[in-house]
PDB file of C-alpha atoms in Angstrom:
ATOM      1  CA  LYS A   1     100.640 125.307  92.985  1.00 67.00           C
ATOM      2  CA  SER A   2     103.514 123.488  94.595  1.00 71.00           C
ATOM      3  CA  THR A   3     102.190 124.218  97.796  1.00 78.00           C
ATOM      4  CA  PHE A   4      98.946 122.345  96.940  1.00 79.00           C
ATOM      5  CA  ALA A   5     100.808 119.297  96.212  1.00 80.00           C
ATOM      6  CA  GLY A   6     102.705 119.826  99.435  1.00 81.00           C
ATOM      7  CA  ILE A   7      99.407 119.826 101.325  1.00 81.00           C
ATOM      8  CA  LEU A   8      97.974 116.753  99.602  1.00 81.00           C
ATOM      9  CA  THR A   9     101.352 114.768 100.679  1.00 82.00           C
ATOM     10  CA  LYS A  10     100.968 116.389 104.280  1.00 80.00           C
ATOM     11  CA  LYS A  11     104.578 117.950 103.759  1.00 80.00           C
ATOM     12  CA  ASN A  12     102.658 121.253 104.563  1.00 77.00           C
ATOM     13  CA  GLU A  13     100.133 121.471 107.188  1.00 75.00           C
ATOM     14  CA  ASN A  14      99.701 124.852 107.966  1.00 75.00           C
ATOM     15  CA  PHE A  15      96.553 125.423 105.816  1.00 76.00           C
ATOM     16  CA  GLY A  16      92.886 126.528 106.778  1.00 78.00           C
ATOM     17  CA  GLY A  17      90.123 124.759 106.101  1.00 80.00           C
ATOM     18  CA  SER A  18      89.715 121.025 105.310  1.00 81.00           C
ATOM     19  CA  ILE A  19      90.560 118.386 102.801  1.00 84.00           C
ATOM     20  CA  THR A  20      89.159 114.957 102.443  1.00 84.00           C
ATOM     21  CA  ILE A  21      90.398 112.173 100.207  1.00 81.00           C
ATOM     22  CA  GLY A  22      87.773 109.484  99.606  1.00 79.00           C
ATOM     23  CA  GLY A  23      85.778 111.115 102.344  1.00 85.00           C
ATOM     24  CA  VAL A  24      88.172 110.755 104.841  1.00 86.00           C
ATOM     25  CA  ARG A  25      89.896 114.132 106.250  1.00 87.00           C
ATOM     26  CA  LEU A  26      93.312 114.416 105.394  1.00 86.00           C
ATOM     27  CA  SER A  27      94.221 115.012 108.887  1.00 85.00           C
ATOM     28  CA  ASP A  28      92.885 111.759 109.929  1.00 88.00           C
ATOM     29  CA  ILE A  29      94.891 109.828 107.578  1.00 88.00           C
ATOM     30  CA  SER A  30      98.415 108.608 108.472  1.00 88.00           C
ATOM     31  CA  GLU A  31     101.466 109.298 106.862  1.00 84.00           C
ATOM     32  CA  LYS A  32     102.115 105.564 106.253  1.00 85.00           C
ATOM     33  CA  SER A  33      98.539 105.158 104.880  1.00 87.00           C
ATOM     34  CA  LEU A  34      99.022 108.299 102.240  1.00 86.00           C
ATOM     35  CA  MET A  35     102.183 107.103 101.305  1.00 83.00           C
ATOM     36  CA  GLU A  36     100.832 103.645 100.452  1.00 83.00           C
ATOM     37  CA  ASN A  37      97.991 105.437  98.172  1.00 85.00           C
ATOM     38  CA  VAL A  38      99.347 108.544  97.012  1.00 87.00           C
ATOM     39  CA  THR A  39     102.534 109.077  94.730  1.00 87.00           C
ATOM     40  CA  TYR A  40     104.283 112.342  94.448  1.00 86.00           C
ATOM     41  CA  ILE A  41     106.698 112.895  91.334  1.00 84.00           C
ATOM     42  CA  SER A  42     108.565 116.067  90.768  1.00 81.00           C
ATOM     43  CA  HIS A  43     110.922 117.455  88.076  1.00 74.00           C
ATOM     44  CA  GLN A  44     113.986 116.707  90.255  1.00 76.00           C
ATOM     45  CA  SER A  45     113.195 113.094  91.168  1.00 78.00           C
ATOM     46  CA  TYR A  46     116.071 111.410  92.827  1.00 83.00           C
ATOM     47  CA  MET A  47     118.014 108.711  91.240  1.00 86.00           C
ATOM     48  CA  PHE A  48     120.260 106.557  93.237  1.00 88.00           C
ATOM     49  CA  LYS A  49     124.024 104.967  92.095  1.00 92.00           C
ATOM     50  CA  GLY A  50     123.364 101.432  91.202  1.00 94.00           C
ATOM     51  CA  THR A  51     121.283  99.550  88.604  1.00 96.00           C
ATOM     52  CA  ILE A  52     118.026 100.134  86.918  1.00 96.00           C
ATOM     53  CA  ARG A  53     116.727  97.203  88.872  1.00 96.00           C
ATOM     54  CA  ASP A  54     117.851  98.750  92.210  1.00 94.00           C
ATOM     55  CA  ASN A  55     115.975 102.028  91.430  1.00 94.00           C
ATOM     56  CA  LEU A  56     112.827 100.412  90.275  1.00 95.00           C
ATOM     57  CA  ARG A  57     112.722  98.081  93.132  1.00 95.00           C
ATOM     58  CA  MET A  58     112.781 101.251  95.477  1.00 91.00           C
ATOM     59  CA  SER A  59     108.883 101.467  94.740  1.00 89.00           C
ATOM     60  CA  ASP A  60     108.415  97.540  94.784  1.00 90.00           C
ATOM     61  CA  SER A  61     111.321  95.559  96.536  1.00 90.00           C
ATOM     62  CA  ASP A  62     109.726  92.266  95.326  1.00 91.00           C
ATOM     63  CA  ALA A  63     108.902  92.853  91.694  1.00 93.00           C
ATOM     64  CA  ALA A  64     109.798  90.763  89.044  1.00 95.00           C
ATOM     65  CA  ASP A  65     111.689  91.481  85.906  1.00 96.00           C
ATOM     66  CA  ASP A  66     108.722  91.130  83.780  1.00 96.00           C
ATOM     67  CA  LYS A  67     106.761  94.095  85.659  1.00 95.00           C
ATOM     68  CA  MET A  68     110.318  96.237  85.470  1.00 96.00           C
ATOM     69  CA  TRP A  69     110.103  95.765  81.586  1.00 97.00           C
ATOM     70  CA  GLU A  70     106.457  96.703  81.547  1.00 94.00           C
ATOM     71  CA  VAL A  71     106.932 100.043  83.151  1.00 93.00           C
ATOM     72  CA  LEU A  72     109.917 100.714  81.002  1.00 95.00           C
ATOM     73  CA  ARG A  73     107.927  99.994  78.004  1.00 93.00           C
ATOM     74  CA  HIS A  74     105.165 102.381  79.113  1.00 89.00           C
ATOM     75  CA  VAL A  75     107.765 105.112  79.173  1.00 89.00           C
ATOM     76  CA  LYS A  76     109.798 104.065  75.860  1.00 90.00           C
ATOM     77  CA  LEU A  77     112.709 103.239  77.576  1.00 94.00           C
ATOM     78  CA  ASP A  78     112.963  99.461  77.077  1.00 95.00           C
ATOM     79  CA  GLY A  79     114.703  99.708  73.880  1.00 96.00           C
ATOM     80  CA  TYR A  80     117.633 102.194  74.986  1.00 96.00           C
ATOM     81  CA  ILE A  81     118.155 100.217  78.418  1.00 96.00           C
ATOM     82  CA  LYS A  82     118.140  96.747  76.672  1.00 97.00           C
ATOM     83  CA  GLU A  83     121.102  98.189  74.365  1.00 96.00           C
ATOM     84  CA  GLN A  84     122.742  99.202  77.672  1.00 95.00           C
ATOM     85  CA  GLY A  85     122.834  95.854  79.412  1.00 93.00           C
ATOM     86  CA  GLY A  86     119.394  95.633  80.540  1.00 96.00           C
ATOM     87  CA  LEU A  87     117.886  95.844  84.026  1.00 97.00           C
ATOM     88  CA  ASP A  88     121.515  95.359  85.193  1.00 96.00           C
ATOM     89  CA  MET A  89     122.571  98.656  83.436  1.00 96.00           C
ATOM     90  CA  LYS A  90     124.718 100.687  86.003  1.00 96.00           C
ATOM     91  CA  LEU A  91     123.592 104.478  86.787  1.00 95.00           C
ATOM     92  CA  ASN A  92     125.930 107.074  88.019  1.00 93.00           C
ATOM     93  CA  GLU A  93     124.996 108.998  90.984  1.00 88.00           C
ATOM     94  CA  GLN A  94     121.497 111.323  90.063  1.00 87.00           C
ATOM     95  CA  ALA A  95     121.607 109.059  86.864  1.00 90.00           C
ATOM     96  CA  SER A  96     123.932 111.473  85.290  1.00 91.00           C
ATOM     97  CA  ASN A  97     124.526 109.095  82.526  1.00 93.00           C
ATOM     98  CA  LEU A  98     121.228 109.415  81.389  1.00 91.00           C
ATOM     99  CA  SER A  99     119.796 112.490  79.603  1.00 87.00           C
ATOM    100  CA  GLY A 100     117.475 114.794  81.507  1.00 83.00           C
ATOM    101  CA  GLY A 101     114.426 113.258  79.528  1.00 84.00           C
ATOM    102  CA  GLN A 102     115.542 109.585  80.007  1.00 89.00           C
ATOM    103  CA  ARG A 103     115.942 110.598  83.977  1.00 88.00           C
ATOM    104  CA  GLN A 104     112.402 111.869  83.887  1.00 85.00           C
ATOM    105  CA  ARG A 105     111.001 108.928  82.402  1.00 88.00           C
ATOM    106  CA  LEU A 106     112.953 106.425  84.668  1.00 92.00           C
ATOM    107  CA  ALA A 107     111.419 108.433  87.417  1.00 89.00           C
ATOM    108  CA  LEU A 108     108.019 107.902  85.985  1.00 88.00           C
ATOM    109  CA  ALA A 109     108.503 104.481  85.441  1.00 91.00           C
ATOM    110  CA  ARG A 110     109.588 104.000  89.338  1.00 92.00           C
ATOM    111  CA  ALA A 111     106.498 105.584  90.170  1.00 89.00           C
ATOM    112  CA  LEU A 112     104.232 103.288  88.397  1.00 88.00           C
ATOM    113  CA  MET A 113     105.782 100.462  89.971  1.00 90.00           C
ATOM    114  CA  ARG A 114     103.830 101.647  93.098  1.00 85.00           C
ATOM    115  CA  ASP A 115     100.261 101.220  91.450  1.00 81.00           C
ATOM    116  CA  ASN A 116      98.784 103.589  93.665  1.00 85.00           C
ATOM    117  CA  SER A 117      95.216 105.247  93.202  1.00 85.00           C
ATOM    118  CA  VAL A 118      96.785 108.551  93.295  1.00 88.00           C
ATOM    119  CA  TYR A 119      99.488 110.343  91.632  1.00 88.00           C
ATOM    120  CA  ILE A 120     100.657 113.961  91.734  1.00 89.00           C
ATOM    121  CA  PHE A 121     103.013 115.303  88.952  1.00 86.00           C
ATOM    122  CA  ASP A 122     104.526 118.680  90.170  1.00 85.00           C
ATOM    123  CA  GLU A 123     105.961 120.308  87.012  1.00 79.00           C
ATOM    124  CA  ALA A 124     107.089 116.782  85.749  1.00 74.00           C
ATOM    125  CA  THR A 125     107.715 117.759  82.255  1.00 71.00           C
ATOM    126  CA  SER A 126     108.869 121.434  83.026  1.00 68.00           C
ATOM    127  CA  ALA A 127     112.637 120.559  81.898  1.00 64.00           C
ATOM    128  CA  LEU A 128     111.909 117.897  78.999  1.00 73.00           C
ATOM    129  CA  ASP A 129     112.931 118.120  75.267  1.00 76.00           C
ATOM    130  CA  ASN A 130     109.843 117.651  73.122  1.00 77.00           C
ATOM    131  CA  GLU A 131     110.298 114.025  72.407  1.00 79.00           C
ATOM    132  CA  SER A 132     110.540 113.137  75.980  1.00 78.00           C
ATOM    133  CA  GLU A 133     107.361 115.695  76.913  1.00 79.00           C
ATOM    134  CA  GLN A 134     105.169 113.757  74.622  1.00 82.00           C
ATOM    135  CA  ILE A 135     106.003 110.232  75.792  1.00 82.00           C
ATOM    136  CA  VAL A 136     105.401 111.485  79.384  1.00 79.00           C
ATOM    137  CA  GLN A 137     102.447 113.046  78.257  1.00 81.00           C
ATOM    138  CA  GLU A 138     101.013 109.914  76.669  1.00 82.00           C
ATOM    139  CA  SER A 139     102.017 108.091  79.872  1.00 81.00           C
ATOM    140  CA  LEU A 140     100.023 110.587  81.980  1.00 81.00           C
ATOM    141  CA  GLU A 141      96.993 110.399  79.826  1.00 82.00           C
ATOM    142  CA  LYS A 142      96.718 106.520  79.963  1.00 83.00           C
ATOM    143  CA  LEU A 143      97.385 106.863  83.808  1.00 81.00           C
ATOM    144  CA  ALA A 144      94.559 109.077  84.211  1.00 82.00           C
ATOM    145  CA  LYS A 145      92.042 106.723  82.498  1.00 84.00           C
ATOM    146  CA  ASN A 146      92.032 104.567  85.848  1.00 84.00           C
ATOM    147  CA  ARG A 147      93.636 106.707  88.368  1.00 86.00           C
ATOM    148  CA  THR A 148      93.162 110.012  90.060  1.00 87.00           C
ATOM    149  CA  THR A 149      95.992 112.355  88.503  1.00 89.00           C
ATOM    150  CA  PHE A 150      96.881 115.804  89.575  1.00 89.00           C
ATOM    151  CA  VAL A 151      99.166 117.514  87.055  1.00 87.00           C
ATOM    152  CA  ILE A 152     100.688 120.935  88.125  1.00 86.00           C
ATOM    153  CA  ALA A 153     102.134 122.539  85.047  1.00 81.00           C
ATOM    154  CA  HIS A 154     103.007 125.940  83.478  1.00 74.00           C
ATOM    155  CA  ARG A 155     103.413 124.248  80.219  1.00 76.00           C
ATOM    156  CA  LEU A 156      99.797 124.251  78.647  1.00 80.00           C
ATOM    157  CA  THR A 157     100.129 121.698  76.141  1.00 78.00           C
ATOM    158  CA  THR A 158     100.772 119.220  79.225  1.00 79.00           C
ATOM    159  CA  ILE A 159      97.018 119.925  80.698  1.00 85.00           C
ATOM    160  CA  GLU A 160      94.954 120.513  77.494  1.00 87.00           C
ATOM    161  CA  ASN A 161      93.084 117.005  77.672  1.00 86.00           C
ATOM    162  CA  ALA A 162      92.554 116.975  81.569  1.00 89.00           C
ATOM    163  CA  GLU A 163      89.016 116.269  82.589  1.00 91.00           C
ATOM    164  CA  GLU A 164      89.135 119.444  84.827  1.00 94.00           C
ATOM    165  CA  ILE A 165      91.685 122.119  84.904  1.00 94.00           C
ATOM    166  CA  LEU A 166      92.272 124.727  87.828  1.00 92.00           C
ATOM    167  CA  MET A 167      93.489 128.012  87.154  1.00 90.00           C
ATOM    168  CA  LEU A 168      95.200 129.141  90.581  1.00 85.00           C
ATOM    169  CA  THR A 169      96.192 132.580  91.799  1.00 82.00           C
ATOM    170  CA  ASP A 170      97.392 133.728  94.793  1.00 79.00           C
ATOM    171  CA  GLU A 171      93.687 134.374  95.685  1.00 80.00           C
ATOM    172  CA  GLY A 172      92.831 130.672  95.063  1.00 81.00           C
ATOM    173  CA  ILE A 173      90.942 128.957  92.345  1.00 87.00           C
ATOM    174  CA  LYS A 174      90.333 131.767  89.707  1.00 91.00           C
ATOM    175  CA  GLU A 175      88.655 129.555  86.922  1.00 94.00           C
ATOM    176  CA  ARG A 176      87.901 125.659  86.385  1.00 95.00           C
ATOM    177  CA  GLY A 177      86.548 123.591  83.427  1.00 96.00           C
ATOM    178  CA  THR A 178      87.938 121.966  80.561  1.00 95.00           C
ATOM    179  CA  HIS A 179      90.328 123.423  78.094  1.00 94.00           C
ATOM    180  CA  GLU A 180      87.208 124.154  75.518  1.00 95.00           C
ATOM    181  CA  GLU A 181      85.474 125.591  78.327  1.00 96.00           C
ATOM    182  CA  LEU A 182      87.982 127.803  79.651  1.00 95.00           C
ATOM    183  CA  MET A 183      89.039 129.093  76.069  1.00 95.00           C
ATOM    184  CA  LYS A 184      85.206 130.125  75.539  1.00 95.00           C
ATOM    185  CA  LEU A 185      85.237 132.223  78.866  1.00 94.00           C
ATOM    186  CA  ASP A 186      87.952 133.897  77.630  1.00 94.00           C
ATOM    187  CA  GLY A 187      89.538 134.805  80.740  1.00 92.00           C
ATOM    188  CA  GLU A 188      92.921 134.339  82.542  1.00 91.00           C
ATOM    189  CA  TYR A 189      93.598 130.844  81.225  1.00 91.00           C
ATOM    190  CA  ALA A 190      92.649 131.857  77.453  1.00 93.00           C
ATOM    191  CA  ARG A 191      94.933 134.780  77.751  1.00 91.00           C
ATOM    192  CA  MET A 192      97.920 132.518  78.851  1.00 88.00           C
ATOM    193  CA  VAL A 193      97.182 130.099  76.342  1.00 89.00           C
ATOM    194  CA  LYS A 194      97.229 132.902  73.227  1.00 87.00           C
ATOM    195  CA  ILE A 195     100.597 134.098  74.668  1.00 85.00           C
ATOM    196  CA  HIS A 196     102.158 130.522  74.658  1.00 76.00           C
ATOM    197  CA  SER A 197     100.872 129.706  71.324  1.00 75.00           C
ATOM    198  CA  ARG A 198     102.904 133.047  70.156  1.00 66.00           C
ATOM    199  CA  THR A 199     106.123 131.988  71.386  1.00 57.00           C
TER     200      THR A 199
END
């Protein structure tokens, strides 16, 4: 699944067949153009030592404070950051002075600064507490309303509301459909949902 993300971001070009984005072959798209239109977010997004403003401006160097506060509100970090000194709040290396959930929400806020047309979330909620997972999930669902959004996840609650779910195995796409369609199919996806619901 992460290999799929690597292919879409041209980090892995050793694959057979062809992929098109907007009707253009991936191999014909420059890396610069791809970076301007596709944002990749993993569960280990790096945060730099500096301020909140510094980290957010990595995605938009000319961003006004209003835009930064808007994305922080989107991920429900604005209240906490205001209490800690606002956009000038200092971050340690890898934002070690934030909780894991806060770091991931800040990574999402930084990604939203780019306002790209395609977002790829690679296990972005895998290490989050329940509250942060819910906040990130709500943000993903809002984003998916007017953006192409790929969500790679083992935590099935993250993808239940997806427009289309692809069940991938080593052989390729095994099942595809909405959550309801795949549950009716009663195949591998349904089996995994039932196992997770018991844990």
